[in-house]
Short mmCIF file of C-alpha atoms and ligand atoms in Angstrom, two decimals:
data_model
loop_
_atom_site.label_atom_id
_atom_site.label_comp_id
_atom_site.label_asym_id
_atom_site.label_seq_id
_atom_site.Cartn_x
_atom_site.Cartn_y
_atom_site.Cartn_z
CA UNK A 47 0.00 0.00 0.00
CA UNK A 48 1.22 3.56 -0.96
CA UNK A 49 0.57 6.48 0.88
CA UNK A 50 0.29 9.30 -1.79
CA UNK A 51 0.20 12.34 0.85
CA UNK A 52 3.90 11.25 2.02
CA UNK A 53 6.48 13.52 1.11
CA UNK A 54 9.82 12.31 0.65
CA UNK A 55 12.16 15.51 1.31
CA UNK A 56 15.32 16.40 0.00
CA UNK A 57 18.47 14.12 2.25
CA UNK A 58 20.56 16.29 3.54
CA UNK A 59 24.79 15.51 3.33
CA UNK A 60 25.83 12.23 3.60
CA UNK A 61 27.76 11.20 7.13
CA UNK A 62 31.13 11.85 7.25
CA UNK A 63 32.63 8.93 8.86
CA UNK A 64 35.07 10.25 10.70
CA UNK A 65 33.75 13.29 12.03
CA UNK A 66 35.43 16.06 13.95
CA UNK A 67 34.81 16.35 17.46
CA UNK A 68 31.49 18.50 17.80
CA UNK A 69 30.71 21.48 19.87
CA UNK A 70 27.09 20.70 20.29
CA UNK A 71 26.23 18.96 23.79
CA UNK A 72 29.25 20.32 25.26
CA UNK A 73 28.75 22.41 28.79
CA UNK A 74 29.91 25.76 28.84
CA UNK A 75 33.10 24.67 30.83
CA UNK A 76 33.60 21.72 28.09
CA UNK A 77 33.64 24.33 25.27
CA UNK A 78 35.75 26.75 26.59
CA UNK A 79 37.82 23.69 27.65
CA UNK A 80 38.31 22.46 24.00
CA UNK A 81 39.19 26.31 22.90
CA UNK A 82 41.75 26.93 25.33
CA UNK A 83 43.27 23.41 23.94
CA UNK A 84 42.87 24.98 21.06
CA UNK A 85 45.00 28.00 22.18
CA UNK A 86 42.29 30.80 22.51
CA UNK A 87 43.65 32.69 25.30
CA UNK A 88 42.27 32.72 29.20
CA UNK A 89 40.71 36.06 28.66
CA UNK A 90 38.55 35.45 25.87
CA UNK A 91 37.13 32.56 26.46
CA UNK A 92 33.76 33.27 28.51
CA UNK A 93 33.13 35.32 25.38
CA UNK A 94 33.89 33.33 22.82
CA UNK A 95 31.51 30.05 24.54
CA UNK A 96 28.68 33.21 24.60
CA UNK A 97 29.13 33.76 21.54
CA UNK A 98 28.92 30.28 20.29
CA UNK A 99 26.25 29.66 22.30
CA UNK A 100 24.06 31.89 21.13
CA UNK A 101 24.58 31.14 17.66
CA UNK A 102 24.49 27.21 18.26
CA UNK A 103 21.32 27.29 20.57
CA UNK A 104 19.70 30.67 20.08
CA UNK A 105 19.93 30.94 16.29
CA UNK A 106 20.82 27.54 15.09
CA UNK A 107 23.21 27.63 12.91
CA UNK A 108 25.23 24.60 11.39
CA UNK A 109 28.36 26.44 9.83
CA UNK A 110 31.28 28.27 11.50
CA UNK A 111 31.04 30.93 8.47
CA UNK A 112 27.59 32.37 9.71
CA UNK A 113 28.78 33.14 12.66
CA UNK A 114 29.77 37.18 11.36
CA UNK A 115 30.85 38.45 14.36
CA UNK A 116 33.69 35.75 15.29
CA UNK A 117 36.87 37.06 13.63
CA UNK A 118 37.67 35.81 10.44
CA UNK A 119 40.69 33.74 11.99
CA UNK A 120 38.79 32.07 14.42
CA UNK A 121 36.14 31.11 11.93
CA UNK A 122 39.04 29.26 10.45
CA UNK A 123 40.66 28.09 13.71
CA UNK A 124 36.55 26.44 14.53
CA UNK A 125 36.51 24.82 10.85
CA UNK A 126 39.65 23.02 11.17
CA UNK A 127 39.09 21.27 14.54
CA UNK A 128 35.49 21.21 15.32
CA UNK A 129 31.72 20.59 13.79
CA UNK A 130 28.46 22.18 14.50
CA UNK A 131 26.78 20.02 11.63
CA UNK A 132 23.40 18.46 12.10
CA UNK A 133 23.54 14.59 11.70
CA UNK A 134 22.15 13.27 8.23
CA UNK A 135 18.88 12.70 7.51
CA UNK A 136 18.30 9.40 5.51
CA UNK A 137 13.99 10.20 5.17
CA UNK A 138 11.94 13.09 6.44
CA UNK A 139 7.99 11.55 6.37
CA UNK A 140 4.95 13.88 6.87
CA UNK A 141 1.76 12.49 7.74
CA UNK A 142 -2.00 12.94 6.72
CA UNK A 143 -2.15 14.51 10.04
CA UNK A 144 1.31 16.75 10.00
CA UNK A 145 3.49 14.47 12.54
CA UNK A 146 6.68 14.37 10.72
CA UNK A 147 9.29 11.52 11.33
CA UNK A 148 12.91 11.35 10.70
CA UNK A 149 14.94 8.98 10.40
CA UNK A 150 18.39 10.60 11.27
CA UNK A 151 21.99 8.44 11.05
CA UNK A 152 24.92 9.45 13.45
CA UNK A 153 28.67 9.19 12.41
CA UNK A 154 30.52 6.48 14.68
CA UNK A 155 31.92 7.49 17.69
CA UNK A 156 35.18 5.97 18.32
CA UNK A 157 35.07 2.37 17.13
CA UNK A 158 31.81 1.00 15.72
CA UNK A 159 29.20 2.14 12.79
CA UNK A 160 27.31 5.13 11.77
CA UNK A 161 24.11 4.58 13.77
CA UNK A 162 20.37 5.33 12.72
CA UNK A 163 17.63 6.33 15.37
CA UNK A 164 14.64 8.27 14.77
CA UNK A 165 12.79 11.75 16.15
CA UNK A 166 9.16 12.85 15.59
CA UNK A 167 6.59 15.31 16.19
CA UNK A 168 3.67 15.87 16.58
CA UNK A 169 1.86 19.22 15.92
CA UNK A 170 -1.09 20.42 17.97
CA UNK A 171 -3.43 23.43 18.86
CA UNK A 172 -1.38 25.42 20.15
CA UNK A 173 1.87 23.58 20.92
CA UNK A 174 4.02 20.66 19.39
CA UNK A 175 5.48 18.16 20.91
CA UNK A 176 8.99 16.99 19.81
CA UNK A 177 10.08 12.86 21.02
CA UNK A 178 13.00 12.40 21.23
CA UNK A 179 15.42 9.05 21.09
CA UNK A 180 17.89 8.78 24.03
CA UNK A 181 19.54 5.06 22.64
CA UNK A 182 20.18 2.79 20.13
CA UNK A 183 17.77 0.04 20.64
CA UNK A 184 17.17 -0.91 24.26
CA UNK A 185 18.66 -3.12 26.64
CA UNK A 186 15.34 -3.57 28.48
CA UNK A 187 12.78 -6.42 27.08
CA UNK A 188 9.29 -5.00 27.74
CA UNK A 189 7.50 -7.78 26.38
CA UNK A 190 4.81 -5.06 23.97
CA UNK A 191 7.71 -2.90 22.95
CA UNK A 192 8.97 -3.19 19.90
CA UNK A 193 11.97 -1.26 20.78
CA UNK A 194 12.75 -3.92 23.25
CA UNK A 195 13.07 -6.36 20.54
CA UNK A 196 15.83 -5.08 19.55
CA UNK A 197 19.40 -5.32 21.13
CA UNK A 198 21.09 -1.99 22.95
CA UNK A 199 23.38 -0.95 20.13
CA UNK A 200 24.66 2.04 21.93
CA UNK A 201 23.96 4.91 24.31
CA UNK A 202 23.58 8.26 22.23
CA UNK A 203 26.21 11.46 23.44
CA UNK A 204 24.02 14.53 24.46
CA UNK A 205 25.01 15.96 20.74
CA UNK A 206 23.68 13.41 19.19
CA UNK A 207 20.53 13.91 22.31
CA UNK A 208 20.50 17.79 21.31
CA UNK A 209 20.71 17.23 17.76
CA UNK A 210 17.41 15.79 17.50
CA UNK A 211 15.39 18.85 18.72
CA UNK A 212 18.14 21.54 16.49
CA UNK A 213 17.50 19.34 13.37
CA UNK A 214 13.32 19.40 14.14
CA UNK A 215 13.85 23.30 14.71
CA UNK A 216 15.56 23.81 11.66
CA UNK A 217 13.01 21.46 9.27
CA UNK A 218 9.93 23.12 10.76
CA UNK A 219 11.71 26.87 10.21
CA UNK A 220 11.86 27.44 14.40
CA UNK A 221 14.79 29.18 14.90
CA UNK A 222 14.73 33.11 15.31
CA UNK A 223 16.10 35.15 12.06
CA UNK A 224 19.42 35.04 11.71
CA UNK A 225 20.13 38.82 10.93
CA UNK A 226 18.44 39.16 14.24
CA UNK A 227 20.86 41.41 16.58
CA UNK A 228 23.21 39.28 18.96
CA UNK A 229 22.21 38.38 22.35
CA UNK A 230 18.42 37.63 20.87
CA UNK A 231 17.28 34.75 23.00
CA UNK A 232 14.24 32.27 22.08
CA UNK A 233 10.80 33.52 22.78
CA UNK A 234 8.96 31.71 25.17
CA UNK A 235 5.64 31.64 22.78
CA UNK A 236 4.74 30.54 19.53
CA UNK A 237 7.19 28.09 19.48
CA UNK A 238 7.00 25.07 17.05
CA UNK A 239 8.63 22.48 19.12
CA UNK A 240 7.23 23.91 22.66
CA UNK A 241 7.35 20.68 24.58
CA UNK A 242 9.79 18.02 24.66
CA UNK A 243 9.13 13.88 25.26
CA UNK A 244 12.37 11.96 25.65
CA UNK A 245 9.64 8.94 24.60
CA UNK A 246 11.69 7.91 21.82
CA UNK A 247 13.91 4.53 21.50
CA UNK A 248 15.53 3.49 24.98
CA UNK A 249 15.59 3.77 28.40
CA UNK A 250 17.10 7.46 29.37
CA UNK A 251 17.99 6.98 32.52
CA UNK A 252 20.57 4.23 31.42
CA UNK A 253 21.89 7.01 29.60
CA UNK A 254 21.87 9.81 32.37
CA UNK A 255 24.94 11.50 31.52
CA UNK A 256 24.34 12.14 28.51
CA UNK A 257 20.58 12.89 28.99
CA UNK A 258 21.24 15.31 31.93
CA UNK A 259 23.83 17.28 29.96
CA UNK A 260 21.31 17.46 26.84
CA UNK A 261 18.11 18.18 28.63
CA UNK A 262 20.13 20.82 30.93
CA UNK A 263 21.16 22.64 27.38
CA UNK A 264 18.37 22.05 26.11
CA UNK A 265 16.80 24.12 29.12
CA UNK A 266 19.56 26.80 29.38
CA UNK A 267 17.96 30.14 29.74
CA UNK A 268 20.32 31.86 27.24
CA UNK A 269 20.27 29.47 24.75
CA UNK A 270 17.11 26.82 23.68
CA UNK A 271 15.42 27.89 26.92
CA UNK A 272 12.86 25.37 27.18
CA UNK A 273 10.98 25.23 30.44
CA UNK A 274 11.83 22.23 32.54
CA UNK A 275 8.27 22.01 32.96
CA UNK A 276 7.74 21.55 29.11
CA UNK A 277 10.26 18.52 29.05
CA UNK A 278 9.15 15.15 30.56
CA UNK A 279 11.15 12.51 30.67
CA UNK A 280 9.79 8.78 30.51
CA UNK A 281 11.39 6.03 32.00
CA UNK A 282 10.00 2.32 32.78
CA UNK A 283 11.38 2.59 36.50
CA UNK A 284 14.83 3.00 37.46
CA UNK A 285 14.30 4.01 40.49
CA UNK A 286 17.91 4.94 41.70
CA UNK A 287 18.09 7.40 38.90
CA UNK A 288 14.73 9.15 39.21
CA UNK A 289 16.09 10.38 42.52
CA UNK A 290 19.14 11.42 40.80
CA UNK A 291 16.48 12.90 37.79
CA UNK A 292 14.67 15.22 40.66
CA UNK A 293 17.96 16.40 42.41
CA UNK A 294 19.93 16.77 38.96
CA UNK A 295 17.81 17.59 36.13
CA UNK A 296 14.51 18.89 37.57
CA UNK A 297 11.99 17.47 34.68
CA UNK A 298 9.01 16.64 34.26
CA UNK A 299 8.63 12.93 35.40
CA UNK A 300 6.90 9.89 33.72
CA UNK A 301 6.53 6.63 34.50
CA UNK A 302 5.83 3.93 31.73
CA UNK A 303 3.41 2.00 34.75
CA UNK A 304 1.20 -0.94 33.18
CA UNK A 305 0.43 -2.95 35.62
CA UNK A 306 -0.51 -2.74 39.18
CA UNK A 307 0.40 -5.67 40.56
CA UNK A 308 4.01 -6.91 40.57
CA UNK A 309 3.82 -10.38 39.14
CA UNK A 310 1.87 -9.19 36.31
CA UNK A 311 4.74 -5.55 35.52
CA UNK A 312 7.19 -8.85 36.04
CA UNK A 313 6.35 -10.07 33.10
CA UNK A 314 5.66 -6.62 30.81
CA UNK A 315 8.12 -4.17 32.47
CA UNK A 316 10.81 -6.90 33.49
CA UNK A 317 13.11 -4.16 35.45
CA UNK A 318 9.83 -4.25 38.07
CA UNK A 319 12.19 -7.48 39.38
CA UNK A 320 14.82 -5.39 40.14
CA UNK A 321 12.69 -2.34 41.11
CA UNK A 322 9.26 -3.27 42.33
CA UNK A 323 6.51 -1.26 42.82
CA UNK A 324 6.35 -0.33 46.01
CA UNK A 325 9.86 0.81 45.59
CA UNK A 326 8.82 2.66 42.26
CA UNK A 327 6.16 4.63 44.01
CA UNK A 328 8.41 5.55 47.11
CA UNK A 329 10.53 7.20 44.04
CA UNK A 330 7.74 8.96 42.93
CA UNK A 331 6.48 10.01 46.13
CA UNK A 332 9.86 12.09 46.50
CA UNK A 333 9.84 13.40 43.44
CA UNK A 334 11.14 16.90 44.40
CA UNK A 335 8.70 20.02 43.52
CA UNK A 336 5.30 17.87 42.82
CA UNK A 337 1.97 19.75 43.35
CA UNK A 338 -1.27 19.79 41.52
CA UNK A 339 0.38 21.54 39.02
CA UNK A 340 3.16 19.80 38.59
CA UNK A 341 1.75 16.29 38.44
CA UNK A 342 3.86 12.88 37.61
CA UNK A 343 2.43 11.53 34.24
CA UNK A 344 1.67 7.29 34.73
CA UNK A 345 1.90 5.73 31.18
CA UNK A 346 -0.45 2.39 30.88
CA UNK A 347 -0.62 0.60 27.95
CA UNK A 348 -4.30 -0.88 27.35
CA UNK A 349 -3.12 -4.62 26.42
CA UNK A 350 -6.63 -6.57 25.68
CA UNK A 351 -7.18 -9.18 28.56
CA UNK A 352 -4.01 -8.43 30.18
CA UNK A 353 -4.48 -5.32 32.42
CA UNK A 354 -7.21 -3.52 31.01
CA UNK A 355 -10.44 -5.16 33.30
CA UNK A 356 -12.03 -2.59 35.88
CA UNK A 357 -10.01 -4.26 39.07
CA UNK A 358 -7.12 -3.35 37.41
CA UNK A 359 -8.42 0.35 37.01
CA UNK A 360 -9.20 0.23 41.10
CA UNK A 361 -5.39 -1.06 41.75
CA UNK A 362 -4.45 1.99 39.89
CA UNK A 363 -6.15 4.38 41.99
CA UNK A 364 -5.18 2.99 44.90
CA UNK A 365 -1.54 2.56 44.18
CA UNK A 366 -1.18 6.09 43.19
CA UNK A 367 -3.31 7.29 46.12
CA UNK A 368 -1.44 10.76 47.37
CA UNK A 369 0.61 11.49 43.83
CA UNK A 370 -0.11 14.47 42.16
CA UNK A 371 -0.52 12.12 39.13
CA UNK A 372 -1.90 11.93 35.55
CA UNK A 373 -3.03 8.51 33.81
CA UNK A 374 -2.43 8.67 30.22
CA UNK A 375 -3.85 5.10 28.68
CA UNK A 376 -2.07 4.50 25.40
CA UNK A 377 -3.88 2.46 22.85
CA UNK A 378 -1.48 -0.37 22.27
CA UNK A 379 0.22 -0.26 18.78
CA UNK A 380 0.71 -3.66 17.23
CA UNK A 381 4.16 -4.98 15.48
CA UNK A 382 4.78 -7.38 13.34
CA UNK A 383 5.16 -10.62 15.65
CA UNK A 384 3.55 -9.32 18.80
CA UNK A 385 1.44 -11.46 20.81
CA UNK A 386 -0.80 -8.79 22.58
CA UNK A 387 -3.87 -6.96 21.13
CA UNK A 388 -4.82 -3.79 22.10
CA UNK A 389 -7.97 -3.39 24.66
CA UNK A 390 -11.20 -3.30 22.61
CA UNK A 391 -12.25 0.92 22.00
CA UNK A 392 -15.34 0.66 24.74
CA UNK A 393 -12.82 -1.03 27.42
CA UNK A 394 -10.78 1.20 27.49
CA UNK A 395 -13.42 3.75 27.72
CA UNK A 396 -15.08 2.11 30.64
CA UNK A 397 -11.46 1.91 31.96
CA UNK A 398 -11.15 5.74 31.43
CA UNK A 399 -14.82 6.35 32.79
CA UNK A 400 -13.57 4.87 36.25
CA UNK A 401 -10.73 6.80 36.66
CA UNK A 402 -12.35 9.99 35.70
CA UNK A 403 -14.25 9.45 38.38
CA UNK A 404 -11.81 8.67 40.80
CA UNK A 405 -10.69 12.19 40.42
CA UNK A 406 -8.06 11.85 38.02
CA UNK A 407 -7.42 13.39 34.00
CA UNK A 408 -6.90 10.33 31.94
CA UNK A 409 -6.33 11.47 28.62
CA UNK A 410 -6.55 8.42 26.05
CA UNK A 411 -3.41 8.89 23.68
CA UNK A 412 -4.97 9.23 20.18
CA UNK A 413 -2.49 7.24 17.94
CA UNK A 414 -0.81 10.06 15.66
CA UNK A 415 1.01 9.65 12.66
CA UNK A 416 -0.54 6.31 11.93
CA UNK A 417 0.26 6.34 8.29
CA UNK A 418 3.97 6.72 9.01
CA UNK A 419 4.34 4.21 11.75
CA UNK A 420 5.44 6.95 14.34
CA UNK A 421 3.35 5.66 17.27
CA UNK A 422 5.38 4.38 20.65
CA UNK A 423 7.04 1.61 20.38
CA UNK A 424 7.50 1.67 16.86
CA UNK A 425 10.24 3.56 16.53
CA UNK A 426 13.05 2.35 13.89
CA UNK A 427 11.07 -0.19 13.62
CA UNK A 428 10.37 0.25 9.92
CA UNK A 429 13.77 1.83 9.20
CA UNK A 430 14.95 -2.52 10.11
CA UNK A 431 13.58 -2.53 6.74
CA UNK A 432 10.91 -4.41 6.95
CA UNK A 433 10.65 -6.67 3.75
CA UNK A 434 7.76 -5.58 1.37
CA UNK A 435 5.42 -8.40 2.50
CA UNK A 436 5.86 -7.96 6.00
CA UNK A 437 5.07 -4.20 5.81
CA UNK A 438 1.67 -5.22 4.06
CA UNK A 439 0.69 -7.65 6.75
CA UNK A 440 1.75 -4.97 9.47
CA UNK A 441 -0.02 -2.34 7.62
CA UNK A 442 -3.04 -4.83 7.34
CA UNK A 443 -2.83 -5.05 10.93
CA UNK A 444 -2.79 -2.00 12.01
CA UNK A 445 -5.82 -0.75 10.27
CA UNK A 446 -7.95 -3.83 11.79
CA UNK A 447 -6.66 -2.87 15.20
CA UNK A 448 -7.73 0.85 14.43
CA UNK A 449 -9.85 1.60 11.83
CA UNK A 450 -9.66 4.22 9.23
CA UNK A 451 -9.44 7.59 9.44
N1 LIG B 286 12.10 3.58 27.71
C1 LIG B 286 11.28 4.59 28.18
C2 LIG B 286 10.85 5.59 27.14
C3 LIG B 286 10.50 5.09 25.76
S1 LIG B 286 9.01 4.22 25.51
C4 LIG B 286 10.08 4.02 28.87
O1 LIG B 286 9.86 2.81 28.78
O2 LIG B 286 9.36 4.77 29.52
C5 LIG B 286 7.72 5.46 25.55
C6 LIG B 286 6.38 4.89 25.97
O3 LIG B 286 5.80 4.06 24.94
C7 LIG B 286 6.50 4.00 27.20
O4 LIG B 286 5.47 4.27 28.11
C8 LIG B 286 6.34 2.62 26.61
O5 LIG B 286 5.95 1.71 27.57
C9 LIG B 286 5.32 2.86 25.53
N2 LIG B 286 5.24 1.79 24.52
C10 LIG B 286 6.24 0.98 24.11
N3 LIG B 286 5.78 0.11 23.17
C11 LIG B 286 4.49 0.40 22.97
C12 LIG B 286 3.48 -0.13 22.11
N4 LIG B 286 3.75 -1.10 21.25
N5 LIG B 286 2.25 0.42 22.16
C13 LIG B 286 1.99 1.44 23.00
N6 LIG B 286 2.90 1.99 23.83
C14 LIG B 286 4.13 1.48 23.83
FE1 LIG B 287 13.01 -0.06 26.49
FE2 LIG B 287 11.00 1.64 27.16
FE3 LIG B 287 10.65 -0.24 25.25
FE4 LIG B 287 10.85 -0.98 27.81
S1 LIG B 287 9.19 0.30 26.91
S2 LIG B 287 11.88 -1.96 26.06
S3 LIG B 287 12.34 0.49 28.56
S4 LIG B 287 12.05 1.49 25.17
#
């Protein structure tokens, strides 16, 4: 099946394969670090990281040369030892309903191979939404992600974290003008990408370097400036590190939840062995800052037969009794080989119904960007290249399990 309102876009440059080091993801100490290696002298250095940072972050730019008021020299001195390119894109897809996809490839870092991962977002009223990738593949085995299918190929560097929402700011035109005079910063409103989901492929916080050094650039007041409280981070429970998230990043918090009862998260969220419940929610209870404002988000999957009956909906209200919390129930997206279905529509209405009523917003996740397989859990799923009949039978599939638009 062909999907005639998919636009393939023009690729952008080709990898290089062995890149120079880049100065995207770096802290402000790190760059002026590599500078002063560089030989740029003590006294210059806060000002030349300001200025780079404002044109890296605040105006995005992706060449050394359009940065007009670094000296011509340094220009040079920048181009011979360091990058600020965006990573390649192999396909840009656009939906029926405007979620674009891309599937982005990284040079190698050190030993190894260029690496692919992908990014997408999804426009609404009002806002968009930017998920973002924080791993190659995943080294966790939730038994309905497709993602966990497939082996941990590597952690991705904060660039390569951070290049995923400068390369979706400079498709979607979101970057202020560049003649704009220096020390412009980002405005707050009117933002394409105003909210950020690290939702993407892998676990983050078995990346937490990396994803604390991105997410705290990416919410750097004099560069991206994104509110902390427009970022949420979404992790399947490590609970030593969502401490470490609430003392060291200061994000918003969710928790990929999906069952309510150990023995059952056992089997679908297999870290709930090492990290059970009632450890999870003693994590969550101390999540620093929480109010009725500032709620965590609890992600359940609506698997049909599994944990999608009404006793399951009353575990969940009592387990999260005293969170400031928010239940979103995601429809769950089939892939090729799955053995789960996803909950029948009026189930996981009822489902929705009862927790309503218990107080609680439980938005159901409309599936978005159906057309271009950008739903959760699908992720790079399609970039494994899927062979031709395989595709059909998946897009088959998905269609019974959702119906036309
Ligand atoms: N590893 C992190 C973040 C990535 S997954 C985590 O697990 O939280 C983002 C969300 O999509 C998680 O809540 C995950 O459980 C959910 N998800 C994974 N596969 C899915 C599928 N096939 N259908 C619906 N949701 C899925
Ligand atoms: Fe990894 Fe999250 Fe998928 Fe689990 S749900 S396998 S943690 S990406």
């Amino acid at each position: 099946m062909t999907h005639p309102k998919l636009k393939p876009m023009p690729l952008s440059q080709p990898v290089e394969l062995s890149p120079k080091p880049s100065l995207i993801g770096l802290t402000r100490e790190e760059m002026g670090a590599a500078l002063k290696e560089k030989g740029v002298a003590d006294k210059q250095i806060k000002m030349r990281v300001s200025q780079l940072w404002n044109w890296i972050y605040v105006r995005g730019v992706s060449d050394f040369d359009a940065m007009v008021n670094v000296s011509k020299d340094m220009r040079e001195m920048l181009k011979t030892h360091f990058t600020v390119a965006r990573p390649e894109i192999v396909e840009e897809q656009v939906s029926n309903d405007g979620t674009r996809k891309w599937l982005l490839r990284f040079p190698p870092r050190g030993a190894g191979r260029p690496v692919e991962i992908e990014a997408v977002y999804i426009p609404e009223e009002g806002r968009g939404t930017l998920c973002i990738s924080s791993q190659v593949g995943c080294s966790l085995t939730c038994s309905f992600c497709h993602t966990g299918t497939q082996r941990l190929v590597r952690n991705l560097t904060a660039e390569e974290i951070l290049s995923q929402l400068l390369l979706a700011r400079d498709r979607l035109g979101d970057f202020p003008d560049r003649e704009a005079p220096q020390g412009t910063v980002m405005p707050a409103e009117g933002r394409k990408v105003s909210n950020v989901v690290m939702m993407g492929m892998g676990e983050p916080l078995y990346n937490f370097d990396s994803v604390k050094t991105a997410l705290l650039i990416a919410s750097d007041g004099d560069g991206l400036s994104l509110s902390k409280r427009r970022i949420t981070l979404s992790t399947s429970g490590v609970v030593p590190e969502i401490y470490r998230t609430g003392d060291e990043i200061g994000v918003m918090l969710a928790i990929s939840l999906h069952a309510v009862r150990d023995d059952l998260r056992d089997m679908l969220v297999p870290i709930n062995k090492k990290y059970p419940l009632k450890e999870l929610m003693d994590a969550c209870r101390a999540y620093p800052g929480l109010s009725n404002a500032r709620r965590i988000t609890f992600e359940y999957v609506m698997l049909k037969g599994v944990n999608d009956s009404l006793e399951d909906a009353k575990g969940l209200i009592q387990l999260l009794k005293g969170i400031p919390a928010k239940i979103n129930l995601i429809p769950f997206n089939p892939w090729p080989g799955t053995n789960y279905q996803c909950s029948e529509w009026e189930q996981i209405e009822k489902f929705a119904d009862f927790i309503n009523s218990a107080g609680y917003a439980s938005p159901i996740r409309t599936p978005r960007g159906r057309d271009i397989l950008a739903a959760c859990g699908q992720l790079k799923s399609e970039s494994e290249r899927m062979r031709k009949t395989e595709r059909l039978a998946f897009e088959a599939m998905m269609i019974a399990n959702h119906g036309e638009d």
